[in-house]
CSV table of C-alpha atoms in Angstrom, one decimal:
chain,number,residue,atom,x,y,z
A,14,UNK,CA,0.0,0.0,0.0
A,15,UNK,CA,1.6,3.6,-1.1
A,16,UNK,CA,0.7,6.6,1.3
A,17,UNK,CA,-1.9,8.2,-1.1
A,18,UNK,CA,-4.1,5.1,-0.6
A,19,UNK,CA,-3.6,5.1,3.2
A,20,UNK,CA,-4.5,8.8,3.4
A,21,UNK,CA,-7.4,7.9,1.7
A,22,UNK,CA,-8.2,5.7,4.0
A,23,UNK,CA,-7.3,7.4,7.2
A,24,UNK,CA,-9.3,10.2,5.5
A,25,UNK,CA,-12.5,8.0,6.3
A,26,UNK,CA,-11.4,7.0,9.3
A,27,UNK,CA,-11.6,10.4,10.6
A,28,UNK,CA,-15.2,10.8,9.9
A,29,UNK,CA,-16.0,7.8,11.3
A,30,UNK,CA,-13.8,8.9,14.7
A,31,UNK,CA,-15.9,11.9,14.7
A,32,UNK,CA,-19.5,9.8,14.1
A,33,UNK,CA,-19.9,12.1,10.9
A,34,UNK,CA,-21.9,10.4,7.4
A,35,UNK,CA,-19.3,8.4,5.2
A,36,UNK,CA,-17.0,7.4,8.0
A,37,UNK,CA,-15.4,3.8,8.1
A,38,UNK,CA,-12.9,2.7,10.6
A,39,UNK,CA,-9.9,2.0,9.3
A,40,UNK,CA,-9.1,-1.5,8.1
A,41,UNK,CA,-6.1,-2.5,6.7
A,42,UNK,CA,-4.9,-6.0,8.2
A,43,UNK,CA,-1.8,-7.8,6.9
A,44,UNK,CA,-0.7,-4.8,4.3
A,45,UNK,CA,2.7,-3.7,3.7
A,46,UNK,CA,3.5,-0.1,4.9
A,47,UNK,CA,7.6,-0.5,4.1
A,48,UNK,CA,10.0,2.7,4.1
A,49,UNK,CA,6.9,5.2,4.3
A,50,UNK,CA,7.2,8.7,5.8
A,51,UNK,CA,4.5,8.8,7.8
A,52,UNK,CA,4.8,11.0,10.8
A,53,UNK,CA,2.1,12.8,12.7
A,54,UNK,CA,-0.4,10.2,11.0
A,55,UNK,CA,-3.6,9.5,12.6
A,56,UNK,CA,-4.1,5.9,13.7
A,57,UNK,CA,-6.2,6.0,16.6
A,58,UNK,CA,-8.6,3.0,17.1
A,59,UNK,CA,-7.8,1.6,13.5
A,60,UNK,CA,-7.2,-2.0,13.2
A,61,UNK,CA,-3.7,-2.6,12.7
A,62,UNK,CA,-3.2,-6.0,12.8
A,63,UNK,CA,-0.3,-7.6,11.4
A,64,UNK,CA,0.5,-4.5,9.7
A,65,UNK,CA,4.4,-4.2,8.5
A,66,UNK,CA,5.6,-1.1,8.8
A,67,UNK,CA,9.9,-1.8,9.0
A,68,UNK,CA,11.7,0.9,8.2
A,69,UNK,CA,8.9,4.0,8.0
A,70,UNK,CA,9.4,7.2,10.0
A,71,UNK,CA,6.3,7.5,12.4
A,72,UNK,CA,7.3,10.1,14.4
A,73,UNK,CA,4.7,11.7,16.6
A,74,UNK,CA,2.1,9.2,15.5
A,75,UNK,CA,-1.2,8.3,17.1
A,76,UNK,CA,-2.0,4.8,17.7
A,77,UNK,CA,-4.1,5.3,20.7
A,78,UNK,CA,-6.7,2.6,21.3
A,79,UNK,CA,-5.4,0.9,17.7
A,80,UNK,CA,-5.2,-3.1,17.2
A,81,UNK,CA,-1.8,-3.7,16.7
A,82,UNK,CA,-1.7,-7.1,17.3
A,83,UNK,CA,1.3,-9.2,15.4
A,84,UNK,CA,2.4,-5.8,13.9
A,85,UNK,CA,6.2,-5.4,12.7
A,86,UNK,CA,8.1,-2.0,13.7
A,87,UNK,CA,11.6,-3.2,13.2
A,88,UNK,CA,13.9,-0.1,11.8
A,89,UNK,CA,11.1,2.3,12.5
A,90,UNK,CA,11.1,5.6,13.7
A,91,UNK,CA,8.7,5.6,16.7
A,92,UNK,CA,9.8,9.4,18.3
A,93,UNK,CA,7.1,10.5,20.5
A,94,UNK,CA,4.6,8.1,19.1
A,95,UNK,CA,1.7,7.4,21.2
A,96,UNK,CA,0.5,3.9,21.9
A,97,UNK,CA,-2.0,4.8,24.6
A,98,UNK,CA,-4.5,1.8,25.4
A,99,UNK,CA,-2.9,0.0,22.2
A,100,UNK,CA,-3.3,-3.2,21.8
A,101,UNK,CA,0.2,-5.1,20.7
A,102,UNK,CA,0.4,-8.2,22.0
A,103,UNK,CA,3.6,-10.2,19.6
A,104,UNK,CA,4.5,-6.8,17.9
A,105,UNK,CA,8.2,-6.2,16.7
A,106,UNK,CA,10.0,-3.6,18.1
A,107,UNK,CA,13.6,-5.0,17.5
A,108,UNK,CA,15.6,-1.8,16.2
A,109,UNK,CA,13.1,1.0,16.4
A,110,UNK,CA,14.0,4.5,17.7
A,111,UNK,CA,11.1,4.6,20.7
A,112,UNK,CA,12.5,7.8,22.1
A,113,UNK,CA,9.6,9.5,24.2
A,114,UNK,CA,7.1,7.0,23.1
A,115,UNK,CA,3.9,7.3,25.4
A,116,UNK,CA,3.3,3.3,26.0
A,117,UNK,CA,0.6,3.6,28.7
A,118,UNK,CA,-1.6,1.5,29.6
A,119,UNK,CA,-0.8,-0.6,26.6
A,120,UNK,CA,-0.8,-3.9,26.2
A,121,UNK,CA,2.6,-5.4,25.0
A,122,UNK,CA,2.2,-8.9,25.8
A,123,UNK,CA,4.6,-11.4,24.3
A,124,UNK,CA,6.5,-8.2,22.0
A,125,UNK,CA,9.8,-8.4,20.8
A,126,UNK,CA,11.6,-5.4,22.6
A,127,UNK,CA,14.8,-6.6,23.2
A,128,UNK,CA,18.2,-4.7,23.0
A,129,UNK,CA,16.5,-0.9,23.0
A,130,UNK,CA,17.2,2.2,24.4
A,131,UNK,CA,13.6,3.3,26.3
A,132,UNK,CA,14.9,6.8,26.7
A,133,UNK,CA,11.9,9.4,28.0
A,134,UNK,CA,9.1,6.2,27.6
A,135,UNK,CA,6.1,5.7,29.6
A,136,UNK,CA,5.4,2.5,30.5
A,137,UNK,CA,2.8,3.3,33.4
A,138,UNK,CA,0.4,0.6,33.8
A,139,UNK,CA,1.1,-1.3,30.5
A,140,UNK,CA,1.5,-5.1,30.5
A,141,UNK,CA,4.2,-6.7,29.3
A,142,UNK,CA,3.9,-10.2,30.4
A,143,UNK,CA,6.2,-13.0,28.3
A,144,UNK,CA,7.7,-9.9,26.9
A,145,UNK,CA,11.3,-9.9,25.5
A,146,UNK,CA,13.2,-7.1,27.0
A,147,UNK,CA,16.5,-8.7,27.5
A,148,UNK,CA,19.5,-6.4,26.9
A,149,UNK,CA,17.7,-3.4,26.8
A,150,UNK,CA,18.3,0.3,28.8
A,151,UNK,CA,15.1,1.0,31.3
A,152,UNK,CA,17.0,3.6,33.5
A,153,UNK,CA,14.9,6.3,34.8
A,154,UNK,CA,11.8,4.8,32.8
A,155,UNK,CA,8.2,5.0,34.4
A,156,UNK,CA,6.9,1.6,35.2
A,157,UNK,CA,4.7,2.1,37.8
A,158,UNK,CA,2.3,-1.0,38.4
A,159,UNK,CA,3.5,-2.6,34.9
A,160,UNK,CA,2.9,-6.5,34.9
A,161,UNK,CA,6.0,-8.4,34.2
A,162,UNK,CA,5.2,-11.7,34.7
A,163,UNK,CA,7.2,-14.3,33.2
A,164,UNK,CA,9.1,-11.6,31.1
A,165,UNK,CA,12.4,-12.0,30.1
A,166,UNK,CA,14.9,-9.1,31.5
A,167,UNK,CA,18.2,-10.8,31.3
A,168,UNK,CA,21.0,-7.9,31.2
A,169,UNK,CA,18.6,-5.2,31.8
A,170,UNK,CA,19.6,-1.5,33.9
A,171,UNK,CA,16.7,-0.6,35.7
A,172,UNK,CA,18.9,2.0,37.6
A,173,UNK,CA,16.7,4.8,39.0
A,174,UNK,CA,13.3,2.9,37.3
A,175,UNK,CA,9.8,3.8,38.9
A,176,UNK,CA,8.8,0.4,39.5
A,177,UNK,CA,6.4,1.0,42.1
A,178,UNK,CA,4.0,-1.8,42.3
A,179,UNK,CA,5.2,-3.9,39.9
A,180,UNK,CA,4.6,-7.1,39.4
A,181,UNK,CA,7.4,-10.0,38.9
A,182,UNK,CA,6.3,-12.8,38.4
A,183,UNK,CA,8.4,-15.7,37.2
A,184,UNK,CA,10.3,-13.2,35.9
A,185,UNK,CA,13.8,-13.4,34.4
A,186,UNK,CA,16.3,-10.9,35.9
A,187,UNK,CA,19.5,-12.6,35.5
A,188,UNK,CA,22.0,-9.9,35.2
A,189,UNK,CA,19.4,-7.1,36.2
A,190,UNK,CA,20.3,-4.1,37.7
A,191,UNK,CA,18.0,-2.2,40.0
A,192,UNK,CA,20.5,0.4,41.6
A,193,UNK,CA,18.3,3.5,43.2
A,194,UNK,CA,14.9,2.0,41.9
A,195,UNK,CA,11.7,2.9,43.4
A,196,UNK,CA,10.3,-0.2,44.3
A,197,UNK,CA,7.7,0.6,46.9
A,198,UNK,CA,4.9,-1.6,47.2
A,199,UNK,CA,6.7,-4.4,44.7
A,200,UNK,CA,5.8,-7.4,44.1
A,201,UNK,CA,8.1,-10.2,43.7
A,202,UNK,CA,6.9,-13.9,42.9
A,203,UNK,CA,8.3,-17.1,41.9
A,204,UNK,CA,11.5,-15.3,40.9
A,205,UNK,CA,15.0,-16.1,41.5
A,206,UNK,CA,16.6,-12.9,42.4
A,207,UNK,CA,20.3,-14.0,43.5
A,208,UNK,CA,22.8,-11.8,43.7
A,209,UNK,CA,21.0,-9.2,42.7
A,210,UNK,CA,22.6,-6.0,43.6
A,211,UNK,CA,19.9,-3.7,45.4
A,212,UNK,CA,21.5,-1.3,47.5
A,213,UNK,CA,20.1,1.8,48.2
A,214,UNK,CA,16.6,1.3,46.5
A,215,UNK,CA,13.6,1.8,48.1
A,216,UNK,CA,11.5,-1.5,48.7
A,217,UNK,CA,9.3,0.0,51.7
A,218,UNK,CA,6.4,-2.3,51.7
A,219,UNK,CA,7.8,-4.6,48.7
A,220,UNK,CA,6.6,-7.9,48.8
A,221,UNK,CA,8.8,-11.4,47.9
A,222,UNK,CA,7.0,-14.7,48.2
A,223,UNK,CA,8.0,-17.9,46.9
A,224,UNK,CA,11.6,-16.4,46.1
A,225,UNK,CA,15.3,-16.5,45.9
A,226,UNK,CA,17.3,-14.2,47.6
A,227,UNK,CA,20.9,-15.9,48.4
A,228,UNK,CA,23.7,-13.6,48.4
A,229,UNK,CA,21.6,-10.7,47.6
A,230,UNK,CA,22.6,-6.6,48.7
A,231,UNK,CA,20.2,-4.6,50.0
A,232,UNK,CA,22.8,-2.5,51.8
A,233,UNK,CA,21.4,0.9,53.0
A,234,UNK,CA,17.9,0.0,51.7
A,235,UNK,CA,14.7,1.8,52.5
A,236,UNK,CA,12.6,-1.8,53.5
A,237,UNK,CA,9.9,-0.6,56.3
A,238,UNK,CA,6.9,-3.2,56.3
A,239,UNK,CA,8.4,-5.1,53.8
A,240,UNK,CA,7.3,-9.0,53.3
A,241,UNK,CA,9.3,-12.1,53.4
A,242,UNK,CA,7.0,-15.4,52.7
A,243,UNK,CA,8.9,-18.9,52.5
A,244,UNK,CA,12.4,-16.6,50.8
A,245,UNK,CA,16.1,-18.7,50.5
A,246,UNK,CA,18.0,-15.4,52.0
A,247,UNK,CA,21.0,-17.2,52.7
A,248,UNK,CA,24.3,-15.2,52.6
A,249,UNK,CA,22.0,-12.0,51.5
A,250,UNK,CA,23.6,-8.3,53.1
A,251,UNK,CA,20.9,-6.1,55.0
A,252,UNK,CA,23.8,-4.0,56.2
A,253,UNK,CA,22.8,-0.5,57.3
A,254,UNK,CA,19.4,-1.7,55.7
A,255,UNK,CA,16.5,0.3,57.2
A,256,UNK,CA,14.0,-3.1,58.2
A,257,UNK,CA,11.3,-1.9,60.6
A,258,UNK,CA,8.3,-3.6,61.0
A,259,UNK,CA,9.3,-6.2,58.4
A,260,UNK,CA,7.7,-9.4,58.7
A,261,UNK,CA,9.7,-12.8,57.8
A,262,UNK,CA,7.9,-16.0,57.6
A,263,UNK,CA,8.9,-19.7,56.6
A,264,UNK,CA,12.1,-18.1,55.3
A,265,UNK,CA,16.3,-18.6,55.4
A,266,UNK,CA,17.9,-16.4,57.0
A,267,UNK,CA,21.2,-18.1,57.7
A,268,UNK,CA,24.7,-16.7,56.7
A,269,UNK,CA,22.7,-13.2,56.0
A,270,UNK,CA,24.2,-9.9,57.2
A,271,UNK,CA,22.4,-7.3,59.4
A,272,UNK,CA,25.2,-4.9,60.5
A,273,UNK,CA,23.9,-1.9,61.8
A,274,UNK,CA,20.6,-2.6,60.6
A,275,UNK,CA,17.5,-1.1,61.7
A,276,UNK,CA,15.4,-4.4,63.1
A,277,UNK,CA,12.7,-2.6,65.4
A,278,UNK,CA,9.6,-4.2,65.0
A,279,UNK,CA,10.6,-7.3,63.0
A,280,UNK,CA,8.7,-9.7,63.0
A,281,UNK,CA,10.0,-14.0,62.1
A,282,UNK,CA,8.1,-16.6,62.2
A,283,UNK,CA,9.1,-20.3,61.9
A,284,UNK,CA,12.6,-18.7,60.1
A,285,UNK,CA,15.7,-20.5,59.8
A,286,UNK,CA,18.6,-18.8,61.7
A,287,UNK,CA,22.3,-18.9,62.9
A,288,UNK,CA,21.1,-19.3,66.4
A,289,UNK,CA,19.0,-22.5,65.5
């Protein structure tokens, strides 16, 4: 499809966005948009599906609310694009330029977003479950109460993310790194988080259940009413760790390190200890 056939189509599209006589949603499953120059287009609610668009310049485009499903973005240009409530579960981002892309709320399930650079992205609320992020750059990148279950992080820096209320969930973070992350009211699952290096961040009220914690740093963390349920926390480093109020049940705590840290409040139950 060349872009004097699309605008017709987007043309229609319009009216029927606006409820006016004529209008048709915009329907162009499966086509081939290859090497367009297509910023500031308007895409909202069209369906998308499957829809190859490698190597075309959308900068500033609206897919808000669009079906986007199985769609291919490799080599595009994605600059401020917004992708607000859009649906692209398996779509292609591998080699796009997503600077200041506005993903919220979107749903990125099982997409192909490995080795990027999410510089300026919003990724509030959106889901990205089975997602491939591995090798990409996250630091600094909203991801407040984003849904990672079962994704794949390996090698990702999440230095300095918002990942407030997040969910992780069989998660892969081999290789993560989480330095000065906001990670209040986190939720970790199911997810073997050895070694992980997070000093400094701020895990007050975090929840991990069902997880691996040996030889993990949390060394000057915020982790007030934090949650420990059944967690292997051998060897892990709590120094100068801030722990009031934190609750530890059915979990390993031998070999870990709590040098000068703030225990007031704790509460273990049926824990495994040096003292045992």
């Amino acid at each position: 499809m060349d872009r004097p056939e699309l605008e017709k189509i987007l043309s229609l599209h319009e009216r029927w966005l606006e409820n006016l006589p004529g209008g048709r949603r915009a329907s162009i499953k499966g086509e081939l948009l290859k090497d367009l120059e297509l910023d500031r287009f308007e895409f909202k609610r069209a369906d998308l599906r499957e829809v190859r668009f490698e190597g075309s310049s959308l900068v500033s485009a609206d897919f808000q609310g669009a079906d986007l499903s199985n769609s291919d973005f490799r080599g595009t240009n994605l600059k401020d694009a917004v992708f607000f409530d859009a649906k692209l579960e398996r779509a292609d981002f591998r080699g796009a330029e997503i600077n200041g892309v506005d993903f919220h709320h979107a749903n990125l399930k099982m997409a192909k977003m490995s080795d990027l650079v999410f510089e300026n992205v919003n990724l509030l609320e959106a889901i990205l479950s089975k997602t491939s992020l591995s090798g990409s750059d996250l630091r600094k990148v909203n991801m407040e109460n984003v849904d990672l279950s079962e994704a794949d992080l390996l090698g990702c820096d999440l230095s300095g993310a918002n990942l407030r209320e997040a969910n992780f969930v069989s998660t892969n973070v081999d290789g993560c790194k989480f330095k000065g992350a906001y990670l209040y009211n986190t939720n970790f699952l199911k997810t073997d988080l050895s070694g992980m290096d997070f000093s400094g961040t701020d895990l007050q009220e975090a929840n991990f259940v069902n997880v691996k914690l040996v030889e993990a740093k949390f060394k000057g963390s915020n982790m007030k009413d934090s949650n420990f349920v059944n967690v292997d926390m051998r060897g892990a480093d709590f120094t100068d760790a801030d722990l009031e109020e934190s609750n530890f049940v059915s979990s390993d705590l031998r070999d870990a390190i709590f040098e000068n840290t703030n225990l007031r409040g704790k509460n273990w139950v049926k824990c495994k200890t040096d003292q045992q």
